[in-house]
Short mmCIF file of C-alpha atoms and ligand atoms in Angstrom, two decimals:
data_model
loop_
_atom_site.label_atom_id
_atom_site.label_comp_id
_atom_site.label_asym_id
_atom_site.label_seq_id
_atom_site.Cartn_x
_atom_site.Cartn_y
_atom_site.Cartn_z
CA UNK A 1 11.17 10.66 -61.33
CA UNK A 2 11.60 7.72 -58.72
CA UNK A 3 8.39 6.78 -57.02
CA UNK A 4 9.36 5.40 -53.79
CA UNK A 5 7.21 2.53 -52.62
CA UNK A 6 6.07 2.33 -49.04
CA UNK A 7 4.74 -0.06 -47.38
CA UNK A 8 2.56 0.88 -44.89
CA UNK A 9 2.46 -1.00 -41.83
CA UNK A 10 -0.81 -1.22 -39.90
CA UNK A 11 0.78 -0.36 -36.21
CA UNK A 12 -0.29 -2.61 -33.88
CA UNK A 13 -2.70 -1.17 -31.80
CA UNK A 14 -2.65 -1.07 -28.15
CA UNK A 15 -5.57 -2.37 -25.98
CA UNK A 16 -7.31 0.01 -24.55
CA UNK A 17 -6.98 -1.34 -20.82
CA UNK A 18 -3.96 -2.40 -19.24
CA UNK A 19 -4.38 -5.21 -16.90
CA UNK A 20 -1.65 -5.17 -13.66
CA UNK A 21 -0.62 -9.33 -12.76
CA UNK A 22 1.62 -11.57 -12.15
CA UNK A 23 1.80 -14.76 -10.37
CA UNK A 24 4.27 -13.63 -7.68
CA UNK A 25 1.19 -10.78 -7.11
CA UNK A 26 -1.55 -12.94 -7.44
CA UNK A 27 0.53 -15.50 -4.71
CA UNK A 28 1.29 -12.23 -2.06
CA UNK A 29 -2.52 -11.36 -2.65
CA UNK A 30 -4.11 -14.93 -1.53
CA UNK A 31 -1.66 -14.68 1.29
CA UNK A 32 -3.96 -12.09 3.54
CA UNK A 33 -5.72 -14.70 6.04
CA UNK A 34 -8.92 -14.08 5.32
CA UNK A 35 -8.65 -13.63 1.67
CA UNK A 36 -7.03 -17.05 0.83
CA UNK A 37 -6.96 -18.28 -2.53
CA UNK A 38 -9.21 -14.93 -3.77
CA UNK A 39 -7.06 -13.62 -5.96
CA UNK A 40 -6.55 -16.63 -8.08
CA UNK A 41 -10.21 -17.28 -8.51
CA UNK A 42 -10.38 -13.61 -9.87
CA UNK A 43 -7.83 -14.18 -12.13
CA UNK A 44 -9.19 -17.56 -13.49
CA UNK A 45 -12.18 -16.53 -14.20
CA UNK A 46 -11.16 -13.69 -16.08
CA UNK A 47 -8.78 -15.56 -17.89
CA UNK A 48 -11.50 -18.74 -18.38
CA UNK A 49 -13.59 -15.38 -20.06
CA UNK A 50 -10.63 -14.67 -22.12
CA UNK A 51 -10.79 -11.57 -20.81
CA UNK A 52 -7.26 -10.95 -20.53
CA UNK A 53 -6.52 -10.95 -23.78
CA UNK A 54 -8.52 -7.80 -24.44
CA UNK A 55 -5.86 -6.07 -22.26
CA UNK A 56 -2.14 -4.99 -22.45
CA UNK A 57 -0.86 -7.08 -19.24
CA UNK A 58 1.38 -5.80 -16.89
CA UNK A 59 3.79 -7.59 -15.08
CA UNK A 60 3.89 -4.92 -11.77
CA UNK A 61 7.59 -4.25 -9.97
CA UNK A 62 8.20 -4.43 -6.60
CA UNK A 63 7.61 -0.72 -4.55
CA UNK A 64 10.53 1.05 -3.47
CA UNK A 65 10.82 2.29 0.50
CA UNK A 66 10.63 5.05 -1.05
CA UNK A 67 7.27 4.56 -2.38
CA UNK A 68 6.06 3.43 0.70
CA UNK A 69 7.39 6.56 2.49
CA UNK A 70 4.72 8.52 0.40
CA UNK A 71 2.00 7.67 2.64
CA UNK A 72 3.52 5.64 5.41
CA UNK A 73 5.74 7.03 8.47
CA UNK A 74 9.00 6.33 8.93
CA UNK A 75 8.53 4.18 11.95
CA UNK A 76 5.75 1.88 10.41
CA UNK A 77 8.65 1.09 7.75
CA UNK A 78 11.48 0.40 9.44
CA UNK A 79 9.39 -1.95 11.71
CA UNK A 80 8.01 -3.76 8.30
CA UNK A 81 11.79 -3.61 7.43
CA UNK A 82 13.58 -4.98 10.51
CA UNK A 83 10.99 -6.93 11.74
CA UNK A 84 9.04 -8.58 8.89
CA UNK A 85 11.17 -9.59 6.67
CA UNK A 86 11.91 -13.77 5.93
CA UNK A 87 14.41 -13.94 8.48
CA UNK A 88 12.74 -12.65 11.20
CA UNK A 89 9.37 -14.60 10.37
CA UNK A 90 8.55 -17.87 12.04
CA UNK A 91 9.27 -20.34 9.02
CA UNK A 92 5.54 -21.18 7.82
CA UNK A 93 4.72 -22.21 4.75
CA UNK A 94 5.24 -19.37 1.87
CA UNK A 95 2.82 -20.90 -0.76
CA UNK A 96 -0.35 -20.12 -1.59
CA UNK A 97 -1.70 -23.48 -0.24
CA UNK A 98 -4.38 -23.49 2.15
CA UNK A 99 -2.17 -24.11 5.66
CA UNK A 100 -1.59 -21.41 7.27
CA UNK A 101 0.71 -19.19 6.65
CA UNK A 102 0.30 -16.08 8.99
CA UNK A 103 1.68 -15.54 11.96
CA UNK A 104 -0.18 -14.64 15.41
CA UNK A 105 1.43 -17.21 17.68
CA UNK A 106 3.51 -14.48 19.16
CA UNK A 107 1.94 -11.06 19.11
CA UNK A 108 3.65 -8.50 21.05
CA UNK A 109 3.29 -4.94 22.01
CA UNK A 110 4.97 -3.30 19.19
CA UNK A 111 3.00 -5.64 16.84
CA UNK A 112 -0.32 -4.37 18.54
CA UNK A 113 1.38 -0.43 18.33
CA UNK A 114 1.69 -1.30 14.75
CA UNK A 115 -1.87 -2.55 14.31
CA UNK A 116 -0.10 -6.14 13.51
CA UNK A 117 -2.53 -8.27 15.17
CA UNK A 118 -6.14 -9.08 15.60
CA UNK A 119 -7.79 -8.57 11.99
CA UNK A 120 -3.88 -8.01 10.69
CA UNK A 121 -1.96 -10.86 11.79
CA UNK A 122 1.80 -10.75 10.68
CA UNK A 123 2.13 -12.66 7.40
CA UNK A 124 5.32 -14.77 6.95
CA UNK A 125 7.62 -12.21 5.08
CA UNK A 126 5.32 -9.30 5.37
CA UNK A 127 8.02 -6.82 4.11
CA UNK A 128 7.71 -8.22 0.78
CA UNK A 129 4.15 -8.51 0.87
CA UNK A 130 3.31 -5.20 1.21
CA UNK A 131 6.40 -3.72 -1.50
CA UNK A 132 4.37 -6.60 -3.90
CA UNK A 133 0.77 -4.95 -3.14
CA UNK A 134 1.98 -1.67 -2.87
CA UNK A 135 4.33 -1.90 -6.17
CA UNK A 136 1.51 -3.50 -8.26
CA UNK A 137 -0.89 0.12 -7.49
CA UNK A 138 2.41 2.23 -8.23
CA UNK A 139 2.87 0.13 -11.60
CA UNK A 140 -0.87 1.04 -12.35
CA UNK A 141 -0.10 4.85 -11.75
CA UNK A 142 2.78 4.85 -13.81
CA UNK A 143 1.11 3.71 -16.61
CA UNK A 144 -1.51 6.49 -16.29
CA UNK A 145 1.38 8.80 -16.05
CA UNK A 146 2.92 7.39 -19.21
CA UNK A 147 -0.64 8.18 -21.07
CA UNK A 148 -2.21 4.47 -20.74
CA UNK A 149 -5.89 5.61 -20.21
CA UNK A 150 -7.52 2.75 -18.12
CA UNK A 151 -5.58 0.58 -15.68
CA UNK A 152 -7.16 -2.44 -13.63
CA UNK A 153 -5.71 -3.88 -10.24
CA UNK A 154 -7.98 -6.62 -8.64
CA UNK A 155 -4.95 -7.10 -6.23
CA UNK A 156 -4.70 -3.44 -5.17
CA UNK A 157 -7.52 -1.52 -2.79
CA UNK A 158 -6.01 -1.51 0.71
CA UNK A 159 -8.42 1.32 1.82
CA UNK A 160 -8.03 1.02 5.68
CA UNK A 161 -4.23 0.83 5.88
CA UNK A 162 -2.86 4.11 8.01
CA UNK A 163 0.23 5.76 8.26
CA UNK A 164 1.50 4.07 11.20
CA UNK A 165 -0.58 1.25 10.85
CA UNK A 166 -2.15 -1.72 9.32
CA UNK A 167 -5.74 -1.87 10.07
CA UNK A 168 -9.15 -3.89 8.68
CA UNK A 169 -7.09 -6.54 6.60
CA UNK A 170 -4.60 -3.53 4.98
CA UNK A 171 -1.36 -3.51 5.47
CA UNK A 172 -0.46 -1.27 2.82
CA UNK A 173 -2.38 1.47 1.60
CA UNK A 174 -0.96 1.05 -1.88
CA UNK A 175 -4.33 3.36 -2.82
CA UNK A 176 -2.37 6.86 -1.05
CA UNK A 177 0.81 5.41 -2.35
CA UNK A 178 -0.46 5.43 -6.16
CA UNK A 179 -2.64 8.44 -5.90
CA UNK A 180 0.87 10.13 -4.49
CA UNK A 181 2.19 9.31 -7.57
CA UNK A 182 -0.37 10.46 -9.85
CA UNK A 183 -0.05 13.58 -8.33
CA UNK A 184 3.23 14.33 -10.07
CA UNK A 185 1.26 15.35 -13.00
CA UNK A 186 -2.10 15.26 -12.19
CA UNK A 187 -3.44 18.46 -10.38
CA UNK A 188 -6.45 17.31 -9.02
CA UNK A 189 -7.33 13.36 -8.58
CA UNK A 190 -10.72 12.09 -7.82
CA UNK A 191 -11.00 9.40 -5.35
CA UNK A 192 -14.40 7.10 -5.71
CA UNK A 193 -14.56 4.03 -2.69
CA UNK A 194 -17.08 1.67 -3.68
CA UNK A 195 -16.63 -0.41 -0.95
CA UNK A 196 -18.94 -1.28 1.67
CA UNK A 197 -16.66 0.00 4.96
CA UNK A 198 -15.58 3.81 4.95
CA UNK A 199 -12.12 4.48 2.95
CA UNK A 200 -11.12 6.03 5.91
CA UNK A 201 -7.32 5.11 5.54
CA UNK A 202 -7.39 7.11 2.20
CA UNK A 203 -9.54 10.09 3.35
CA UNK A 204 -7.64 10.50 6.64
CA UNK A 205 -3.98 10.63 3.97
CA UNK A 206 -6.07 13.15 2.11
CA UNK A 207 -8.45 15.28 4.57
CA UNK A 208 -6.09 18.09 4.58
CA UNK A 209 -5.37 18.67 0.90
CA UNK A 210 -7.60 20.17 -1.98
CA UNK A 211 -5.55 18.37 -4.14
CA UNK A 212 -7.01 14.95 -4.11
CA UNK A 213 -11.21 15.03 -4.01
CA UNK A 214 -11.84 11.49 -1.55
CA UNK A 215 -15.57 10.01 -2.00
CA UNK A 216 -16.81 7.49 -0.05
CA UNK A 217 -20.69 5.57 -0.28
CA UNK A 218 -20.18 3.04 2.69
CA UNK A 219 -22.68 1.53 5.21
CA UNK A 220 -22.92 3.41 8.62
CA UNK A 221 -24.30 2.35 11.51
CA UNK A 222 -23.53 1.67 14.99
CA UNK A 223 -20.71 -1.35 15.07
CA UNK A 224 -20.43 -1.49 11.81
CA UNK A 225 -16.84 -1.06 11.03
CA UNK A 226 -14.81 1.19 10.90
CA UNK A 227 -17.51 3.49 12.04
CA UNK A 228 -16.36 6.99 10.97
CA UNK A 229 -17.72 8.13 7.71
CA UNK A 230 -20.64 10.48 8.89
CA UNK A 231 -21.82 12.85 6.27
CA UNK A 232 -20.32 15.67 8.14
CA UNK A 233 -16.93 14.53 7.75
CA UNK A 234 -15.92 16.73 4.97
CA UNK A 235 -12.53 17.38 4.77
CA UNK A 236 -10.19 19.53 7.21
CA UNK A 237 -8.32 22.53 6.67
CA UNK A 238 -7.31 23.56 2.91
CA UNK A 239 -9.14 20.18 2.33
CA UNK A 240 -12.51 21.75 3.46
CA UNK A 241 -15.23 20.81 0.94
CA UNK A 242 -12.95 18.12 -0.64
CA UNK A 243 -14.13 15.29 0.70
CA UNK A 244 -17.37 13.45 0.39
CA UNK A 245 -18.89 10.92 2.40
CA UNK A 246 -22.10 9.63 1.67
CA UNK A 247 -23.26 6.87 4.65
CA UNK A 248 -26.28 4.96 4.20
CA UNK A 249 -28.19 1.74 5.66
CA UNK A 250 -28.43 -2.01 5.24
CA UNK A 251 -29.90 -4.01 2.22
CA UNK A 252 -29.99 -0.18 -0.28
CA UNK A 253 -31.09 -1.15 -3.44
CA UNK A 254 -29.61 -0.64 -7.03
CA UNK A 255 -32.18 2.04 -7.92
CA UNK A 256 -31.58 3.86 -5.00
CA UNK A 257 -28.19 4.10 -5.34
CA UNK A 258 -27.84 4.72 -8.62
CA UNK A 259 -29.78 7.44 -8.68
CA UNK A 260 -27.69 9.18 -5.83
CA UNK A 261 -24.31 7.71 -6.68
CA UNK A 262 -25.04 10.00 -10.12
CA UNK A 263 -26.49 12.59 -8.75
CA UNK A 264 -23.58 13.39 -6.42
CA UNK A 265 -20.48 12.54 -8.58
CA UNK A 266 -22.32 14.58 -11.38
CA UNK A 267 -22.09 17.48 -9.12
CA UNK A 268 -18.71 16.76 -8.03
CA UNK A 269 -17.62 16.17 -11.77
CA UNK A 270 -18.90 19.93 -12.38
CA UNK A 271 -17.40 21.34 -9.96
CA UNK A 272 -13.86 19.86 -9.34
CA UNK A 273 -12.73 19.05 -12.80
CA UNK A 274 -10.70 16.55 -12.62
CA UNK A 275 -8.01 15.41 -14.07
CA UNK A 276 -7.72 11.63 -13.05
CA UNK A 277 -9.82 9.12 -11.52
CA UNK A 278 -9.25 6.16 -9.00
CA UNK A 279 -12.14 3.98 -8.29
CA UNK A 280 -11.32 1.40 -4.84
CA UNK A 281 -14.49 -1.39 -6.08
CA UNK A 282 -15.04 -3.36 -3.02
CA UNK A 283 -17.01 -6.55 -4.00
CA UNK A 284 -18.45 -6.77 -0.55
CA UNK A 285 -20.79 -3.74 -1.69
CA UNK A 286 -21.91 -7.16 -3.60
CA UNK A 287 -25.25 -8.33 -1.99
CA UNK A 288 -24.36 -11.96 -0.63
CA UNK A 289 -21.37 -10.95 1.27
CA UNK A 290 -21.21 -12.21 4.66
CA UNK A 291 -19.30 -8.79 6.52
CA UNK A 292 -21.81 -6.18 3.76
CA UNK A 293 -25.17 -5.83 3.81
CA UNK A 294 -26.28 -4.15 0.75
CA UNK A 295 -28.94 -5.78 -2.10
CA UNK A 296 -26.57 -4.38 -4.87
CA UNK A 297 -25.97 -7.02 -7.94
CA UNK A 298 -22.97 -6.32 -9.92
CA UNK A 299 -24.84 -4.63 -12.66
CA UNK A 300 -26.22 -1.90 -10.42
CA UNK A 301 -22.41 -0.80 -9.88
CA UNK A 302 -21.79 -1.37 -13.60
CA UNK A 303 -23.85 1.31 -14.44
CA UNK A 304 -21.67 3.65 -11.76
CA UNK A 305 -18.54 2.26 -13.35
CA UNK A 306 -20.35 3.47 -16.81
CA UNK A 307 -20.84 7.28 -15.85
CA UNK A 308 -17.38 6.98 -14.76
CA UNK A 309 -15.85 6.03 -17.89
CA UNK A 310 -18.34 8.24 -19.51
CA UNK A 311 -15.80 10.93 -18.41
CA UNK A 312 -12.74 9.50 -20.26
CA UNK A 313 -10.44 10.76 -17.55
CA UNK A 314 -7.30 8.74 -17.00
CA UNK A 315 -8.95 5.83 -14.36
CA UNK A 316 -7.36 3.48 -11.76
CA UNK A 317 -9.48 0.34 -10.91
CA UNK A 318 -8.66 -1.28 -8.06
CA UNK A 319 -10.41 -3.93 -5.88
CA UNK A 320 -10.78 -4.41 -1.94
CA UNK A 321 -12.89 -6.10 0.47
CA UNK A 322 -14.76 -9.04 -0.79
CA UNK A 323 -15.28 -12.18 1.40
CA UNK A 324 -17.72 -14.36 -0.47
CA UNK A 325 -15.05 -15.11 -3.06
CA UNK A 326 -17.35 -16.22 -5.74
CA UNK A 327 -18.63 -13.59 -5.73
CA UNK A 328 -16.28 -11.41 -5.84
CA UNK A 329 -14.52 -13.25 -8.55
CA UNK A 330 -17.91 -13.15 -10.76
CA UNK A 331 -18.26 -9.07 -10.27
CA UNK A 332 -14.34 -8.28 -11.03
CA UNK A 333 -14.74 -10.64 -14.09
CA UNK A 334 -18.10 -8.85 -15.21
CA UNK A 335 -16.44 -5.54 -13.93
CA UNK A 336 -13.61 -6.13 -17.04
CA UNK A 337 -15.90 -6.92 -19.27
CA UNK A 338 -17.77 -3.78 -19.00
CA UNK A 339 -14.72 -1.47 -18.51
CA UNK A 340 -13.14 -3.21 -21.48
CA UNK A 341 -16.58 -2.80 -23.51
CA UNK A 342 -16.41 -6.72 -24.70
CA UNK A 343 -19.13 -6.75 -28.00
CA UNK A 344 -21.23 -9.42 -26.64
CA UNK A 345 -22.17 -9.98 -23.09
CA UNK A 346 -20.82 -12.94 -21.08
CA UNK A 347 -22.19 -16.40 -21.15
CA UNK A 348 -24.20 -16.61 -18.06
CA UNK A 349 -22.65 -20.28 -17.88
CA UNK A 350 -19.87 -20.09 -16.08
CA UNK A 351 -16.52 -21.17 -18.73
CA UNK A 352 -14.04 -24.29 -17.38
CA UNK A 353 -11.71 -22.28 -14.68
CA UNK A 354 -9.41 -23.91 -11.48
CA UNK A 355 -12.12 -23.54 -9.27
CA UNK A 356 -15.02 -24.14 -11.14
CA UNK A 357 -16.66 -26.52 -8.86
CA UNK A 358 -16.50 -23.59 -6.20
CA UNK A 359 -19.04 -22.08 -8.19
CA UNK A 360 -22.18 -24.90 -7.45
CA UNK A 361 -24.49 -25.47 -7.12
CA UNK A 362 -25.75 -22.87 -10.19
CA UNK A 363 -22.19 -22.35 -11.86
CA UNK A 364 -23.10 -18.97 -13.09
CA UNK A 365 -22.18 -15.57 -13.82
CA UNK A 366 -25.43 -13.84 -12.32
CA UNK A 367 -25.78 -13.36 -8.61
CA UNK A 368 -29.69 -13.02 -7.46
CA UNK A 369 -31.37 -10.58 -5.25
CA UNK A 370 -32.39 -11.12 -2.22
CA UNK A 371 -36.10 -10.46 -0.67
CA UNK A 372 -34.73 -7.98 1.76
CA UNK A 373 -36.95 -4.68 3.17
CA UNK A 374 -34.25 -1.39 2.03
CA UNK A 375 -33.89 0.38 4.85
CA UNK A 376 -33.09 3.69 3.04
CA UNK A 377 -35.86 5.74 2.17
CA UNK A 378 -35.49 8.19 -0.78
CA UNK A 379 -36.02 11.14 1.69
CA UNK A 380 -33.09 9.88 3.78
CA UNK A 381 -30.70 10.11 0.55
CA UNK A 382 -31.92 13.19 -0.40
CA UNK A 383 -31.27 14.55 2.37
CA UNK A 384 -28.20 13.42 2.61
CA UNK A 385 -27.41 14.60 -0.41
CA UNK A 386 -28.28 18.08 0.03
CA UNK A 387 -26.30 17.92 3.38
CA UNK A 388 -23.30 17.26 1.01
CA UNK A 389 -23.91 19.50 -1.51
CA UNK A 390 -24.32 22.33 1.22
CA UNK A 391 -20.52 21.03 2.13
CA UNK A 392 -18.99 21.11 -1.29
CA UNK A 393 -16.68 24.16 -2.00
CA UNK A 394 -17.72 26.25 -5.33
ZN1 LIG B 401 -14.85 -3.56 2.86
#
């Protein structure tokens, strides 16, 4: 009798997260105008944390019109596609250097129709841009649909973006576009903005569908953008009693919102069931931001990103707004850690990076508190909360 040796090969196993990146995203990222240079210091300091190599990286492909058509109309397109493209931009410098490379020196009426102006100037070769932004959110979903379990996408998060229009920094809302996709397998997606403005781009592509659950915890008050978001907004039509928005005041407090952040998404968890997950994380929900307003430290909204992993559903992260960079960079960076449940806890000092003196005068992970009054009162939350528990369906 022939005994046939085998030898067993250990297979190699795959990381747990998948990490989307590339330079050519990374340089389309840092060319928004007010976000210059952000998305590099995210990535260095995830890579000076090693972090990366805890993750299967990605290298995201370009969005197809197609894609884009998911969410956006028609029009919106073929303006981005006649209009935008490197021909028709004023040459400006394509880099990611510091000079400017957007465009407002000539901003006309369909530019204005097209919300290309204002917050949104016209970025040199914005047609690529936003099939780069857009495409690196559609990799991400594809690799949830092909059974990865946890995708990240600091570059992705476009929240405001609207069908016809690019609004609040957005030009894309590559959030729709990838929850679109997940759709083609997933029955019901859950929709968690962490942000500090309303998601309204993604609840307004979503208000009229069951389909896709959209919850958004965002300051609300008067002229504080974009200024829908009341707690009464709760979905229209078939989408009745799928959509959450829970609004509260300046400088809330990690304990406060905690405490309602679980208490809501616990009953939404119960009653929807389902079947994938897409958190938009917002670093200027980040106390220290200089458009937010909240006393939040990035460990308050690790404990959120905790129950949500806690579920084990198929998750998209994604970032968004964010406009004290450091900071931004240091919650992302601690945001990986956590999601890819690194043994040890980061070294408070910050590691060698690109932009390491950027980080002085502490050069540290930690972000402080600040001595602010909340103006939330746990009877306001409450209340709130009932409010939206009295508007959820089942
Ligand atoms: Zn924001």
């Amino acid at each position: 009798m022939f005994v046939f040796k085998q030898n067993f090969v250990e297979p190699k196993k795959m990381p747990r997260v998948s990490y989307v990146c590339s330079d050519e995203l990374i340089a389309q990222c840092n060319k928004i105008p007010v976000l210059k240079k952000r998305a590099s210091m995210v990535h260095e300091l995830i890579r000076g944390y090693n972090l990366h190599k805890l993750m299967e990286c990605v290298k995201p492909n370009l969005a197809s019109e197609e894609n884009l058509s998911l969410i956006h109309s028609q029009y919106y397109i073929d303006y981005l596609k006649n209009e935008c493209t490197a021909e028709t931009s004023i040459e400006t410098l394509d880099s990611d250097d510091d000079n400017g490379d957007s465009d407002t020196s000539d901003v006309d009426d369909d530019q204005l129709n097209y919300g290309l102006g204002y917050d949104c100037p016209k970025i040199y070769n914005l047609w690529k841009f936003v099939r780069v932004i857009a495409g690196a959110s559609v990799t991400a979903a594809n690799l949830l649909l092909s059974n990865r379990k946890i995708v990240i996408n600091w570059c992705g998060g476009w929240h405001h973006a609207q069908r016809d229009e690019a609004e609040g920094f957005c030009y894309v809302n590559d959030i729709g576009i990838a929850i679109q996709r997940l759709r083609t397998r997933f029955q019901r997606v859950l929709y968690i903005d962490l942000d500090i403005h309303h998601g309204n781009g993604v609840e307004n592509a979503f208000a009229y569908t069951r389909r896709v659950f959209t919850v958004s915890f965002h300051q609300f008050q008067p002229g504080f953008f974009p200024g829908s978001g009341s707690v009464n907004d709760c979905g229209n039509g078939n989408g009745k009693g799928y959509c959450v928005n829970f609004p509260y005041k300046a400088h809330i407090r990690g304990e406060l919102f905690i405490k309602y952040f679980s208490k809501t998404l616990s009953e939404i968890i119960v009653r929807y069931q389902p079947e994938a997950c897409v958190v938009q994380c917002g670093a200027d929900s980040i106390v220290g931001d200089p458009l937010g307003g909240t006393n939040l430290l990035p460990e308050d909204l690790a404990i959120c990103i905790e129950r949500i992993l806690a579920w084990g559903l198929p998750t998209m992260f994604l970032g968004g707004g964010g406009y004290n960079f450091q900071n931004a960079a240091r919650y992302w960076t601690y945001l990986t850690s956590v999601i890819c449940k690194t043994k040890e806890p980061l070294d408070n000092d910050l590691p060698d990076n690109k932009y390491f003196l950027r980080y002085g005068p502490g050069y540290e992970l930690s972000i402080s508190r600040k001595q602010f009054d909340d103006s939330n009162t746990e009877n306001d939350m409450e209340t709130t909360y009932q409010i939206i528990r009295g508007n959820l369906k089942n």
